[in-house]
Backbone as JSON, one array per atom type, in Angstrom:
{
  "sequence": "XXXXXXXXXXXXXXXXXXXXXXXXXXXXXXXXXXXXXXXXXXXXXXXXXXXXXXXXXXXXXXXXXXXXXXXXXXXXXXXXXXXXXXXXXXXXXXXXXXXXXXXXXXXXXXXXXXXXXXXXXXXXXXXXXXXXXXXXXXXXXXXXXXXXXXXXXXXXXXXXXXXXXXXXXXXXXXXXXXXXXXXXXXXXXXXXXXXXXXXXXXXXXXXXXXXXXXXXXXXXXXXXXXXXXXXXXXXXXXXXXXXXXXXXXXXXXXXXXXXXXXXXXXXXXXXXXXXXXXXXXXXXXX",
  "N": [[0.83, -1.2, 0.0], [0.28, 2.32, -0.52], [1.31, 4.73, 1.55], [0.58, 7.72, 3.18], [2.02, 9.76, 5.56], [1.34, 12.39, 7.54], [2.61, 15.29, 9.32], [5.13, 14.36, 9.95], [7.46, 15.05, 11.3], [6.93, 15.2, 13.96], [6.4, 13.74, 17.3], [4.9, 11.26, 17.08], [4.92, 10.97, 14.31], [7.67, 10.66, 13.78], [8.12, 8.21, 15.08], [6.53, 6.58, 13.48], [8.03, 6.71, 11.16], [10.38, 5.38, 11.98], [9.41, 2.8, 12.48], [8.63, 2.05, 9.98], [10.61, 0.65, 8.78], [10.27, -1.87, 9.75], [8.08, -2.6, 8.42], [8.27, -3.15, 5.53], [6.75, -3.73, 3.35], [5.13, -1.77, 2.4], [4.79, 1.37, 0.57], [6.08, 4.49, 1.35], [5.2, 7.9, 2.13], [6.43, 10.43, 3.77], [5.57, 13.38, 5.21], [5.91, 16.82, 6.22], [4.98, 20.19, 7.04], [6.64, 21.53, 5.25], [6.86, 19.89, 3.01], [4.22, 19.28, 2.38], [1.44, 21.21, 2.74], [-1.12, 20.75, 4.74], [-3.32, 22.3, 5.1], [-3.87, 23.4, 2.75], [-6.06, 23.0, 0.32], [-5.98, 22.48, -2.52], [-3.33, 21.64, -2.88], [-3.25, 19.34, -1.28], [-5.21, 17.66, -2.47], [-4.14, 17.28, -5.07], [-1.7, 16.06, -4.43], [-2.43, 13.63, -3.15], [-3.84, 12.4, -5.17], [-1.94, 12.26, -7.3], [0.12, 10.7, -6.15], [-1.25, 8.44, -5.7], [-2.36, 7.57, -3.21], [-3.13, 5.19, -0.69], [-3.64, 4.98, 2.04], [-4.05, 7.45, 4.51], [-2.31, 8.71, 7.22], [-2.87, 10.83, 9.68], [-0.82, 12.62, 11.51], [-0.4, 15.19, 12.16], [-0.96, 18.15, 14.05], [-2.26, 20.89, 16.03], [-0.94, 21.3, 19.02], [-0.37, 22.81, 21.26], [-1.69, 23.32, 24.09], [-2.4, 25.39, 25.96], [-1.73, 27.74, 24.53], [-3.55, 27.55, 22.48], [-5.92, 28.58, 23.47], [-5.78, 31.3, 23.03], [-4.95, 31.4, 20.4], [-7.01, 30.65, 18.57], [-7.84, 30.56, 15.91], [-5.72, 29.4, 14.37], [-5.48, 26.93, 15.67], [-7.99, 25.84, 15.1], [-7.8, 25.71, 12.34], [-5.69, 23.83, 11.89], [-6.47, 21.6, 13.44], [-9.11, 21.02, 12.85], [-10.09, 21.99, 10.26], [-8.04, 21.11, 8.45], [-7.95, 18.18, 8.83], [-10.47, 17.69, 7.74], [-10.1, 18.43, 5.06], [-8.2, 16.51, 4.29], [-9.72, 14.18, 4.7], [-11.82, 14.42, 2.83], [-10.36, 14.39, 0.47], [-9.26, 11.86, 0.66], [-11.57, 10.27, 0.48], [-12.41, 10.9, -2.13], [-10.47, 9.66, -3.57], [-10.73, 7.05, -2.97], [-9.36, 6.21, -0.72], [-8.18, 5.22, 2.58], [-8.38, 6.63, 5.92], [-6.58, 7.5, 8.85], [-7.07, 9.16, 11.74], [-5.55, 10.94, 14.33], [-6.54, 11.57, 17.58], [-7.59, 12.92, 20.79], [-7.65, 12.66, 24.44], [-8.68, 14.97, 25.43], [-11.13, 15.52, 24.35], [-12.97, 14.94, 26.18], [-14.36, 16.19, 29.28], [-13.37, 15.36, 31.69], [-14.77, 14.77, 34.01], [-15.72, 12.31, 34.71], [-15.62, 9.12, 36.52], [-14.97, 6.62, 35.92], [-13.28, 4.66, 33.39], [-13.3, 6.18, 30.15], [-15.31, 5.14, 27.49], [-15.67, 4.55, 23.92], [-18.25, 5.09, 23.42], [-19.03, 7.05, 25.13], [-20.32, 10.33, 25.56], [-18.75, 13.01, 23.96], [-17.35, 15.94, 25.51], [-15.78, 18.5, 25.4], [-13.59, 20.77, 27.17], [-11.95, 22.83, 26.5], [-10.28, 24.92, 24.07], [-8.46, 23.52, 22.51], [-9.4, 20.83, 22.87], [-11.99, 21.11, 21.8], [-11.49, 21.8, 19.11], [-10.13, 19.52, 18.25], [-12.14, 17.61, 18.51], [-13.93, 18.54, 16.58], [-12.35, 17.99, 14.36], [-12.32, 15.17, 14.43], [-15.03, 14.7, 13.82], [-15.22, 15.79, 11.26], [-13.61, 13.99, 9.83], [-14.93, 11.51, 10.21], [-17.36, 12.11, 9.05], [-16.79, 12.57, 6.36], [-15.21, 10.63, 5.2], [-15.41, 7.36, 4.24], [-13.86, 5.09, 4.81], [-12.68, 5.34, 7.53], [-10.74, 5.8, 10.48], [-10.61, 6.86, 13.78], [-8.36, 7.57, 16.3], [-8.22, 8.04, 19.63], [-5.92, 9.32, 21.92], [-3.61, 9.77, 24.72], [-1.52, 11.81, 26.86], [0.99, 11.77, 25.48], [4.31, 10.71, 24.74], [7.82, 10.46, 23.81], [11.06, 9.48, 22.43], [11.56, 11.45, 20.73], [11.28, 14.96, 19.87], [9.7, 17.55, 21.94], [8.52, 16.84, 25.16], [6.67, 15.71, 28.09], [8.13, 13.76, 29.55], [10.84, 14.19, 28.81], [11.08, 16.84, 29.71], [10.71, 16.57, 32.5], [12.92, 15.0, 33.16], [15.0, 16.74, 32.5], [14.46, 18.94, 34.26], [14.64, 17.58, 36.66], [17.33, 17.07, 36.81], [18.32, 19.61, 36.98], [17.24, 20.86, 39.23], [16.65, 20.84, 42.83], [14.22, 20.34, 43.84], [10.74, 19.82, 42.96], [7.47, 20.55, 41.94], [4.54, 18.78, 41.15], [1.37, 18.17, 39.64], [-1.06, 16.18, 41.34], [-3.68, 15.57, 41.19], [-4.76, 15.15, 38.72], [-5.71, 12.62, 36.7], [-4.74, 9.95, 34.61], [-3.46, 8.17, 31.76], [-0.2, 7.58, 30.64], [1.18, 7.55, 27.29], [3.3, 5.84, 25.23], [4.67, 6.93, 22.31], [5.77, 5.18, 20.46], [4.45, 2.77, 20.93], [1.85, 3.47, 20.19], [2.28, 4.01, 17.47], [2.94, 1.43, 16.6], [0.48, 0.2, 16.98], [-1.04, 1.55, 15.07], [0.18, 0.64, 12.7], [-0.58, -2.05, 12.92], [-3.35, -1.84, 12.58], [-3.45, -0.88, 9.94], [-2.25, -3.05, 8.58], [-3.9, -5.22, 9.23], [-6.3, -4.41, 8.28], [-8.55, -1.77, 7.72], [-11.07, -1.03, 10.02], [-13.85, 0.66, 10.2], [-14.39, 3.36, 12.5], [-14.36, 4.85, 15.85], [-11.71, 4.73, 18.14], [-10.02, 4.0, 21.24], [-6.76, 4.52, 22.53], [-4.17, 4.07, 24.75], [-1.36, 3.52, 26.91], [-1.51, 0.69, 29.21], [-2.91, 0.74, 32.57], [-3.0, 3.22, 35.27], [-2.35, 6.54, 36.41], [-1.25, 9.51, 38.22], [0.0, 12.77, 37.21], [1.97, 13.35, 39.0], [2.69, 10.79, 40.03], [3.66, 9.73, 37.65], [5.89, 11.36, 37.18], [7.51, 10.7, 39.39], [8.09, 8.05, 38.71], [9.46, 8.47, 36.31], [11.79, 9.8, 37.2], [12.87, 7.82, 38.85], [13.43, 5.75, 37.0], [15.19, 7.08, 35.35], [17.29, 7.41, 36.98], [17.51, 9.59, 38.67], [18.13, 11.06, 41.67], [18.48, 13.25, 43.23], [16.51, 15.15, 43.27], [13.66, 16.26, 44.86], [10.41, 15.32, 44.51], [7.3, 16.8, 44.83], [3.78, 16.61, 45.58], [1.28, 18.58, 43.94], [-1.78, 20.5, 44.03], [-4.09, 21.02, 41.33], [-5.06, 23.62, 41.35], [-2.94, 25.0, 42.41], [-1.24, 25.26, 40.38], [-1.67, 27.19, 38.08], [-3.16, 27.29, 34.83], [-3.84, 28.32, 31.48], [-5.64, 26.85, 29.87], [-8.23, 24.48, 30.61], [-7.63, 21.34, 32.11], [-8.46, 17.86, 31.76], [-9.6, 16.33, 34.72], [-9.82, 13.65, 35.13], [-9.01, 11.29, 32.85], [-8.87, 8.67, 31.9], [-8.73, 6.18, 29.46], [-10.82, 3.69, 28.08], [-9.77, 0.77, 26.58], [-10.79, -1.48, 25.41], [-12.16, -1.89, 22.96], [-10.33, -1.41, 20.78], [-8.47, -3.36, 21.32], [-9.88, -5.77, 21.1], [-10.94, -5.62, 18.5], [-8.72, -5.49, 16.76], [-6.89, -7.24, 17.82], [-4.84, -6.3, 19.45], [-2.17, -6.13, 21.73], [-1.46, -4.36, 24.65], [1.15, -2.71, 26.3], [1.93, -2.13, 29.83], [2.07, 1.14, 31.27], [4.4, 1.75, 32.77], [6.24, -0.15, 31.97], [6.58, 0.54, 29.28], [7.55, 3.14, 29.57], [10.01, 2.6, 30.75], [11.29, 1.34, 28.59], [11.44, 3.49, 26.79], [13.01, 5.41, 28.17], [15.3, 3.93, 28.42], [16.1, 3.83, 25.72], [16.65, 6.53, 25.37], [18.88, 6.83, 27.04], [20.7, 5.2, 25.7], [21.07, 6.71, 23.44], [22.49, 8.86, 24.27]],
  "CA": [[0.0, 0.0, 0.0], [0.97, 3.6, -0.55], [0.89, 5.36, 2.8], [0.99, 9.1, 3.46], [2.05, 10.13, 6.98], [1.52, 13.84, 7.72], [3.19, 15.6, 10.64], [6.18, 13.34, 10.09], [8.56, 15.51, 12.16], [6.49, 15.17, 15.36], [6.72, 12.53, 18.08], [4.3, 10.08, 16.49], [5.41, 10.87, 12.93], [9.02, 10.09, 13.83], [7.99, 6.77, 15.43], [6.01, 5.93, 12.28], [9.17, 6.58, 10.24], [11.29, 4.34, 12.48], [8.77, 1.48, 12.36], [8.46, 1.73, 8.55], [11.64, -0.34, 8.45], [9.72, -3.19, 10.11], [6.92, -2.83, 7.54], [8.8, -2.76, 4.21], [5.83, -4.1, 2.26], [4.42, -0.57, 1.96], [5.54, 2.51, 0.03], [5.76, 5.57, 2.29], [5.42, 9.32, 1.87], [6.44, 11.14, 5.05], [5.56, 14.82, 4.93], [5.55, 17.84, 7.2], [4.45, 21.37, 6.33], [7.54, 21.92, 4.15], [6.58, 19.05, 1.83], [2.79, 19.31, 2.07], [0.63, 22.03, 3.64], [-2.42, 20.05, 4.79], [-4.38, 23.3, 5.12], [-4.03, 23.84, 1.36], [-6.92, 22.0, -0.31], [-5.5, 22.12, -3.86], [-2.08, 20.88, -2.72], [-3.58, 18.02, -0.71], [-5.92, 16.85, -3.46], [-3.24, 16.88, -6.16], [-0.68, 15.15, -3.88], [-3.03, 12.32, -2.9], [-4.2, 11.84, -6.48], [-0.72, 11.97, -8.06], [0.87, 9.62, -5.5], [-2.17, 7.29, -5.6], [-2.3, 7.19, -1.79], [-4.14, 4.24, -0.22], [-3.94, 5.26, 3.46], [-3.5, 8.67, 5.1], [-2.21, 8.72, 8.69], [-2.68, 12.25, 10.01], [-0.15, 12.84, 12.8], [-0.21, 16.63, 12.32], [-1.96, 18.79, 14.92], [-1.88, 22.01, 16.89], [-0.99, 20.62, 20.33], [-0.04, 23.73, 22.37], [-3.01, 23.38, 24.72], [-2.66, 26.72, 26.53], [-1.68, 28.74, 23.46], [-4.77, 27.42, 21.66], [-6.97, 29.42, 24.04], [-5.66, 32.6, 22.37], [-4.68, 31.21, 18.97], [-8.12, 29.78, 18.18], [-7.93, 30.43, 14.45], [-4.75, 28.42, 13.88], [-5.86, 25.63, 16.24], [-9.14, 25.37, 14.32], [-7.33, 25.41, 10.98], [-4.88, 22.61, 11.89], [-7.11, 20.46, 14.12], [-10.45, 20.77, 12.34], [-10.2, 22.2, 8.81], [-7.08, 20.25, 7.73], [-8.44, 16.8, 8.75], [-11.59, 17.65, 6.8], [-9.54, 18.46, 3.7], [-7.59, 15.2, 4.06], [-10.78, 13.18, 4.64], [-12.53, 14.55, 1.55], [-9.43, 13.94, -0.57], [-9.18, 10.39, 0.8], [-12.83, 9.73, -0.05], [-12.43, 11.09, -3.58], [-9.48, 8.75, -4.16], [-11.0, 5.7, -2.42], [-8.32, 5.9, 0.27], [-8.58, 5.18, 3.99], [-7.72, 7.67, 6.72], [-6.46, 7.32, 10.3], [-6.93, 10.47, 12.37], [-5.16, 10.82, 15.73], [-7.24, 12.55, 18.4], [-7.11, 13.18, 22.14], [-8.52, 12.53, 25.61], [-9.25, 16.29, 25.73], [-12.52, 15.63, 23.87], [-13.77, 14.76, 27.39], [-14.07, 17.23, 30.27], [-12.66, 14.77, 32.82], [-15.6, 14.7, 35.24], [-16.1, 10.91, 34.96], [-14.83, 8.41, 37.54], [-14.63, 5.32, 35.34], [-12.66, 4.9, 32.08], [-14.15, 6.61, 29.04], [-15.42, 4.28, 26.31], [-15.93, 5.29, 22.69], [-19.69, 5.45, 23.4], [-19.26, 8.21, 26.0], [-20.56, 11.58, 24.81], [-17.66, 13.98, 24.13], [-17.73, 17.2, 26.15], [-14.51, 19.19, 25.59], [-13.6, 21.93, 28.06], [-10.85, 23.69, 26.07], [-10.25, 25.16, 22.62], [-7.76, 22.37, 21.93], [-10.32, 19.7, 22.85], [-13.1, 21.4, 20.88], [-11.03, 21.73, 17.71], [-9.81, 18.12, 17.94], [-13.43, 16.92, 18.33], [-14.41, 18.95, 15.25], [-11.55, 17.23, 13.41], [-12.87, 13.81, 14.43], [-16.33, 14.71, 13.13], [-14.93, 16.03, 9.84], [-13.07, 12.76, 9.25], [-15.96, 10.48, 10.2], [-18.45, 12.53, 8.17], [-16.42, 12.74, 4.95], [-14.42, 9.51, 4.69], [-16.07, 6.09, 4.6], [-12.87, 4.18, 5.42], [-12.04, 6.23, 8.51], [-10.48, 5.39, 11.86], [-10.15, 7.91, 14.69], [-7.75, 7.0, 17.5], [-7.98, 8.99, 20.72], [-4.82, 8.92, 22.79], [-3.42, 10.67, 25.86], [-0.23, 11.93, 27.55], [1.95, 11.18, 24.53], [5.73, 11.03, 24.9], [8.68, 9.73, 22.89], [12.45, 9.93, 22.44], [11.62, 12.56, 19.78], [10.53, 16.18, 20.16], [9.56, 18.01, 23.32], [7.42, 16.19, 25.85], [6.7, 15.73, 29.55], [9.21, 12.91, 30.07], [12.11, 14.91, 28.63], [11.08, 18.02, 30.58], [10.9, 16.15, 33.9], [14.32, 14.55, 33.31], [15.84, 17.95, 32.49], [14.24, 19.68, 35.5], [15.13, 16.75, 37.76], [18.79, 17.22, 36.87], [18.65, 21.01, 37.25], [16.68, 21.36, 40.49], [16.62, 19.91, 43.97], [12.82, 20.13, 44.17], [9.84, 19.96, 41.82], [6.07, 20.31, 42.26], [3.78, 18.24, 40.01], [-0.02, 17.95, 40.05], [-1.4, 14.8, 41.67], [-5.14, 15.4, 41.1], [-5.16, 14.88, 37.33], [-5.47, 11.18, 36.57], [-4.86, 9.44, 33.24], [-2.48, 7.14, 31.42], [0.8, 7.97, 29.64], [1.23, 6.74, 26.06], [4.57, 5.85, 24.5], [4.31, 7.09, 20.9], [6.19, 3.99, 19.74], [3.37, 1.79, 21.06], [0.74, 3.95, 19.36], [2.67, 3.8, 16.08], [2.8, -0.02, 16.35], [-0.96, -0.07, 16.88], [-1.47, 2.08, 13.77], [0.62, -0.32, 11.68], [-1.42, -3.25, 13.04], [-4.64, -1.51, 11.97], [-3.24, -0.83, 8.48], [-1.92, -4.38, 8.07], [-5.04, -6.14, 9.4], [-7.42, -3.87, 7.5], [-9.32, -0.71, 8.38], [-12.44, -1.27, 10.48], [-14.31, 2.03, 10.46], [-14.87, 3.67, 13.84], [-13.54, 5.59, 16.81], [-11.04, 3.81, 19.07], [-9.16, 4.6, 22.27], [-5.46, 3.87, 22.74], [-3.09, 4.59, 25.6], [-0.81, 2.34, 27.58], [-2.36, 0.17, 30.28], [-2.65, 1.28, 33.9], [-3.52, 4.54, 35.64], [-1.49, 7.27, 37.34], [-1.33, 10.97, 38.16], [1.23, 13.36, 36.69], [2.95, 13.21, 40.09], [3.17, 9.4, 40.0], [4.41, 9.6, 36.4], [7.18, 12.02, 37.39], [8.3, 9.87, 40.32], [8.58, 6.89, 37.93], [10.45, 8.98, 35.34], [13.04, 10.06, 37.93], [13.42, 6.53, 39.31], [13.98, 5.02, 35.85], [16.3, 7.87, 34.79], [18.37, 7.43, 37.97], [17.6, 10.91, 39.31], [17.86, 10.9, 43.11], [18.78, 14.51, 43.92], [15.37, 16.07, 43.14], [12.49, 15.87, 45.64], [9.15, 15.62, 43.81], [6.2, 16.97, 45.78], [2.48, 16.7, 44.9], [0.57, 19.86, 43.91], [-3.15, 20.55, 43.51], [-4.21, 21.75, 40.07], [-5.26, 25.04, 41.67], [-1.64, 25.6, 42.73], [-0.47, 25.35, 39.14], [-2.66, 27.75, 37.15], [-2.9, 27.2, 33.4], [-4.89, 29.0, 30.71], [-6.65, 25.87, 29.42], [-8.63, 23.47, 31.58], [-7.2, 19.96, 31.86], [-9.38, 16.86, 32.35], [-9.14, 15.81, 36.0], [-9.78, 12.19, 34.97], [-9.17, 11.02, 31.4], [-8.47, 7.3, 31.6], [-9.45, 5.68, 28.29], [-11.09, 2.25, 27.99], [-9.17, 0.33, 25.31], [-11.33, -2.79, 25.06], [-12.58, -1.96, 21.55], [-9.18, -1.53, 19.87], [-7.81, -4.64, 21.62], [-10.67, -6.89, 20.58], [-11.14, -5.49, 17.05], [-7.48, -5.69, 16.0], [-6.01, -8.19, 18.5], [-3.66, -5.56, 19.9], [-1.77, -6.23, 23.13], [-0.93, -3.05, 25.04], [1.99, -2.8, 27.5], [1.68, -1.23, 30.96], [2.78, 2.41, 31.04], [5.74, 1.75, 33.38], [7.08, -0.98, 31.1], [6.89, 1.34, 28.09], [8.41, 4.25, 30.0], [11.34, 2.04, 30.94], [11.85, 1.15, 27.25], [11.72, 4.79, 26.2], [14.16, 6.02, 28.88], [16.45, 3.1, 28.03], [16.53, 4.31, 24.4], [17.25, 7.85, 25.56], [20.22, 6.62, 27.61], [21.55, 4.65, 24.64], [21.33, 7.75, 22.44], [23.3, 9.93, 24.87]],
  "C": [[0.87, 1.26, 0.0], [0.44, 4.45, 0.6], [1.48, 6.76, 2.93], [0.91, 9.34, 4.96], [2.33, 11.63, 7.06], [2.05, 14.12, 9.13], [4.35, 14.69, 10.98], [7.33, 13.75, 11.0], [8.19, 15.54, 13.64], [6.83, 13.86, 16.05], [6.19, 11.27, 17.4], [4.79, 9.87, 15.06], [6.8, 10.26, 12.86], [8.99, 8.6, 14.16], [7.45, 5.99, 14.23], [7.14, 5.72, 11.26], [10.1, 5.45, 10.67], [10.7, 2.94, 12.25], [8.49, 1.1, 10.9], [9.45, 0.66, 8.12], [11.17, -1.76, 8.76], [8.51, -3.55, 9.23], [7.28, -2.45, 6.1], [7.88, -3.09, 3.05], [5.07, -2.89, 1.7], [5.38, 0.45, 1.35], [5.11, 3.74, 0.82], [6.05, 6.96, 1.72], [5.29, 10.03, 3.21], [6.55, 12.63, 4.78], [5.34, 15.63, 6.21], [5.17, 19.07, 6.38], [5.33, 21.8, 5.16], [7.24, 21.15, 2.87], [5.11, 19.13, 1.4], [2.05, 20.1, 3.14], [-0.77, 21.44, 3.66], [-3.6, 21.0, 4.92], [-4.69, 23.82, 3.71], [-4.78, 22.76, 0.58], [-6.37, 21.53, -1.66], [-4.25, 21.25, -3.77], [-2.35, 19.47, -2.24], [-4.23, 17.13, -1.77], [-4.99, 16.39, -4.58], [-2.2, 15.87, -5.68], [-1.26, 13.74, -3.74], [-3.4, 11.62, -4.21], [-2.95, 11.4, -7.24], [0.04, 10.77, -7.48], [0.04, 8.35, -5.36], [-2.15, 6.7, -4.18], [-3.45, 6.25, -1.43], [-4.58, 4.51, 1.21], [-3.27, 6.57, 3.87], [-3.48, 8.48, 6.61], [-1.89, 10.16, 9.09], [-2.13, 12.41, 11.43], [0.04, 14.32, 13.08], [-1.32, 17.21, 13.2], [-1.38, 20.03, 15.58], [-2.04, 21.5, 18.32], [-0.61, 21.52, 21.52], [-1.34, 24.1, 23.07], [-3.33, 24.77, 25.27], [-2.67, 27.81, 25.46], [-2.94, 28.71, 22.61], [-5.9, 28.3, 22.17], [-6.96, 30.81, 23.41], [-5.56, 32.48, 20.86], [-5.75, 30.29, 18.37], [-8.15, 29.51, 16.68], [-6.98, 29.37, 13.91], [-5.06, 27.03, 14.41], [-7.01, 25.02, 15.44], [-8.7, 24.92, 12.91], [-6.6, 24.06, 10.93], [-5.64, 21.39, 12.41], [-8.48, 20.1, 13.55], [-10.52, 20.85, 10.81], [-9.31, 21.23, 8.04], [-7.52, 18.78, 7.7], [-9.62, 16.65, 7.8], [-11.13, 17.64, 5.35], [-8.96, 17.09, 3.36], [-8.66, 14.12, 3.88], [-11.52, 13.22, 3.3], [-11.64, 14.07, 0.39], [-9.28, 12.42, -0.54], [-10.41, 9.74, 0.16], [-12.86, 9.79, -1.57], [-11.49, 10.13, -4.29], [-9.6, 7.32, -3.63], [-9.91, 5.25, -1.44], [-8.93, 5.83, 1.67], [-7.85, 6.29, 4.75], [-7.73, 7.29, 8.19], [-6.16, 8.68, 10.9], [-6.6, 10.27, 13.86], [-5.82, 11.95, 16.52], [-6.78, 12.45, 19.86], [-8.14, 12.91, 23.23], [-9.19, 13.86, 25.97], [-10.63, 16.49, 25.13], [-13.49, 15.39, 25.04], [-13.39, 15.81, 28.43], [-13.42, 16.69, 31.55], [-13.45, 14.69, 34.11], [-16.07, 13.27, 35.55], [-15.21, 10.3, 36.04], [-14.5, 6.99, 37.1], [-14.11, 5.57, 33.92], [-13.67, 5.22, 30.98], [-14.14, 5.56, 27.92], [-15.71, 5.16, 25.09], [-17.39, 5.72, 22.6], [-19.99, 6.66, 24.28], [-19.39, 9.48, 25.16], [-19.4, 12.55, 25.04], [-18.17, 15.3, 24.71], [-16.46, 18.0, 26.44], [-14.65, 20.46, 26.43], [-12.42, 22.85, 27.76], [-10.94, 23.89, 24.57], [-9.56, 23.99, 21.91], [-8.7, 21.18, 21.8], [-11.45, 19.89, 21.86], [-12.68, 21.27, 19.43], [-10.68, 20.31, 17.32], [-11.1, 17.31, 17.73], [-14.03, 17.27, 16.97], [-13.66, 18.18, 14.16], [-12.03, 15.78, 13.29], [-14.13, 13.75, 13.57], [-16.15, 14.92, 11.62], [-14.5, 14.73, 9.15], [-14.16, 11.69, 9.15], [-17.1, 10.82, 9.22], [-18.09, 12.45, 6.68], [-15.54, 11.64, 4.39], [-15.03, 8.2, 5.18], [-15.1, 5.14, 5.31], [-12.03, 4.96, 6.43], [-11.9, 5.57, 9.88], [-10.01, 6.62, 12.63], [-9.59, 7.21, 15.93], [-7.51, 8.12, 18.52], [-6.87, 8.46, 21.62], [-4.6, 9.98, 23.86], [-1.97, 10.68, 26.32], [0.91, 11.35, 26.72], [3.38, 11.64, 24.81], [6.55, 10.11, 24.0], [10.13, 10.15, 23.11], [12.6, 11.16, 21.53], [10.86, 13.78, 20.31], [10.54, 16.58, 21.62], [8.35, 17.35, 23.96], [7.65, 16.17, 27.36], [7.87, 14.93, 30.12], [10.55, 13.63, 29.98], [12.2, 16.12, 29.55], [11.35, 17.64, 32.03], [12.32, 15.65, 34.15], [15.24, 15.77, 33.38], [15.7, 18.72, 33.81], [14.76, 18.91, 36.71], [16.64, 16.85, 37.94], [19.2, 18.64, 37.28], [18.27, 21.46, 38.65], [16.77, 20.33, 41.61], [15.19, 19.65, 44.44], [11.91, 20.47, 43.01], [8.42, 19.67, 42.28], [5.3, 19.87, 41.02], [2.37, 17.88, 40.48], [-0.31, 16.46, 40.26], [-2.89, 14.53, 41.5], [-5.65, 15.42, 39.66], [-4.72, 13.45, 37.01], [-5.67, 10.74, 35.12], [-3.87, 8.32, 33.0], [-1.5, 7.66, 30.38], [0.74, 7.03, 28.43], [2.58, 6.93, 25.39], [4.22, 5.88, 23.02], [4.72, 5.89, 20.04], [5.11, 2.91, 19.79], [2.17, 2.18, 20.22], [1.05, 3.74, 17.88], [2.55, 2.31, 15.69], [1.33, -0.4, 16.16], [-1.5, 0.4, 15.53], [-1.05, 1.14, 12.63], [-0.21, -1.61, 11.72], [-2.76, -3.02, 12.36], [-4.52, -1.48, 10.45], [-3.06, -2.24, 7.92], [-3.08, -5.37, 8.19], [-6.26, -5.69, 8.62], [-8.25, -2.9, 8.32], [-10.71, -1.22, 8.77], [-12.95, 0.07, 10.97], [-14.77, 2.22, 11.91], [-13.92, 4.53, 14.64], [-12.99, 4.6, 17.82], [-10.21, 4.61, 20.08], [-7.87, 3.8, 22.38], [-4.59, 4.7, 23.67], [-2.41, 3.34, 26.15], [-1.77, 1.87, 28.67], [-1.99, 0.84, 31.61], [-3.15, 2.7, 34.06], [-2.51, 5.22, 36.55], [-1.82, 8.75, 37.29], [-0.03, 11.48, 37.54], [2.35, 13.26, 37.73], [3.56, 11.81, 40.09], [4.07, 9.17, 38.77], [5.81, 10.19, 36.57], [8.09, 11.22, 38.31], [8.89, 8.68, 39.58], [9.64, 7.32, 36.93], [11.8, 9.16, 36.04], [13.69, 8.76, 38.4], [14.11, 5.8, 38.15], [15.16, 5.75, 35.21], [17.47, 7.97, 35.77], [18.57, 8.78, 38.63], [17.19, 10.78, 40.78], [18.0, 12.21, 43.89], [17.62, 15.5, 43.92], [14.16, 15.52, 43.89], [11.22, 16.29, 44.89], [8.02, 15.69, 44.83], [4.87, 17.11, 45.02], [1.86, 18.1, 45.02], [-0.89, 19.64, 43.51], [-3.14, 21.32, 42.19], [-4.32, 23.25, 40.31], [-3.95, 25.76, 42.0], [-0.78, 25.81, 41.49], [-1.38, 25.89, 38.05], [-2.21, 27.66, 35.69], [-4.08, 27.82, 32.66], [-6.01, 28.05, 30.3], [-6.97, 24.88, 30.53], [-8.13, 22.09, 31.15], [-8.25, 19.0, 32.42], [-8.8, 16.33, 33.66], [-9.01, 14.28, 35.95], [-10.0, 11.88, 33.49], [-8.64, 9.64, 31.03], [-9.35, 6.77, 30.46], [-9.62, 4.16, 28.35], [-10.66, 1.77, 26.62], [-9.69, -1.02, 24.83], [-11.59, -2.93, 23.57], [-11.39, -2.17, 20.61], [-8.47, -2.87, 20.08], [-8.57, -5.81, 21.0], [-10.81, -6.83, 19.06], [-9.89, -5.88, 16.27], [-6.51, -6.66, 16.67], [-4.73, -7.54, 19.01], [-3.41, -5.79, 21.39], [-1.06, -4.94, 23.52], [-0.09, -3.19, 26.32], [1.55, -1.83, 28.59], [2.55, 0.01, 30.78], [4.19, 2.41, 31.63], [6.73, 0.95, 32.54], [7.52, -0.19, 29.87], [7.79, 2.52, 28.42], [9.85, 3.78, 30.19], [12.04, 1.82, 29.59], [12.27, 2.48, 26.65], [12.96, 5.43, 26.85], [15.43, 5.23, 28.58], [17.02, 3.53, 26.69], [17.2, 5.67, 24.52], [18.68, 7.74, 26.09], [21.19, 6.1, 26.56], [21.94, 5.69, 23.6], [22.24, 8.86, 22.97], [24.78, 9.83, 24.44]]
}
């Protein structure tokens, strides 16, 4: 198959590139804004038609959650309009599309894991624009898969794991919120799941994917420091109210992954196991 991966320079896009070597049966087109502006309808339609793309994996997004509160226009353009352009182009060329979405489509007031049947109720501009993007893709592409994920990190790009390691080495103390509960996701695991879906065949629908298990950002940081061998930094728990941010975060955003596991036979590692793998790779790259 001929696969287009947009947002190829991001965390997930880079993992998709690395895992392409394990999936040599496909022909790949990895693009970022320099190669293909996904907000440009004419460019997208001609690219997908000329390259005869079979599957689009949209890893591109506006992910600066706080900045989105002020930069609504760009967030809407990248998270809502662009997926709609890609979905319509996919449909016109009989291609499939995989759209990556977020736990922020929920407001976080639940107390049990969110299933795909739960009604979305975003509480931020980022969440609202990502939900609009989901709807655009599902409305305009018959062979569409939406994957909601959460707390994404990787050896690539800027992310929470890298920030906590850097701050842990620089400081003797660190405050991290303990009253926001969710599950970290290693982008490498998500990329593997995407390849499984492509290789087994698209089954239209919305799916949830994160690593297994549950933790707070505080618990996550403690595990990051332990696995990175950082012992000189005391991590203390903070309430969300003590760490003001422009955008609201879901207090509870654990995703139920039963559907993706049963539909595609995907086995998902526990978040600590995946974190250990990721930090191990970081150490090897030093």
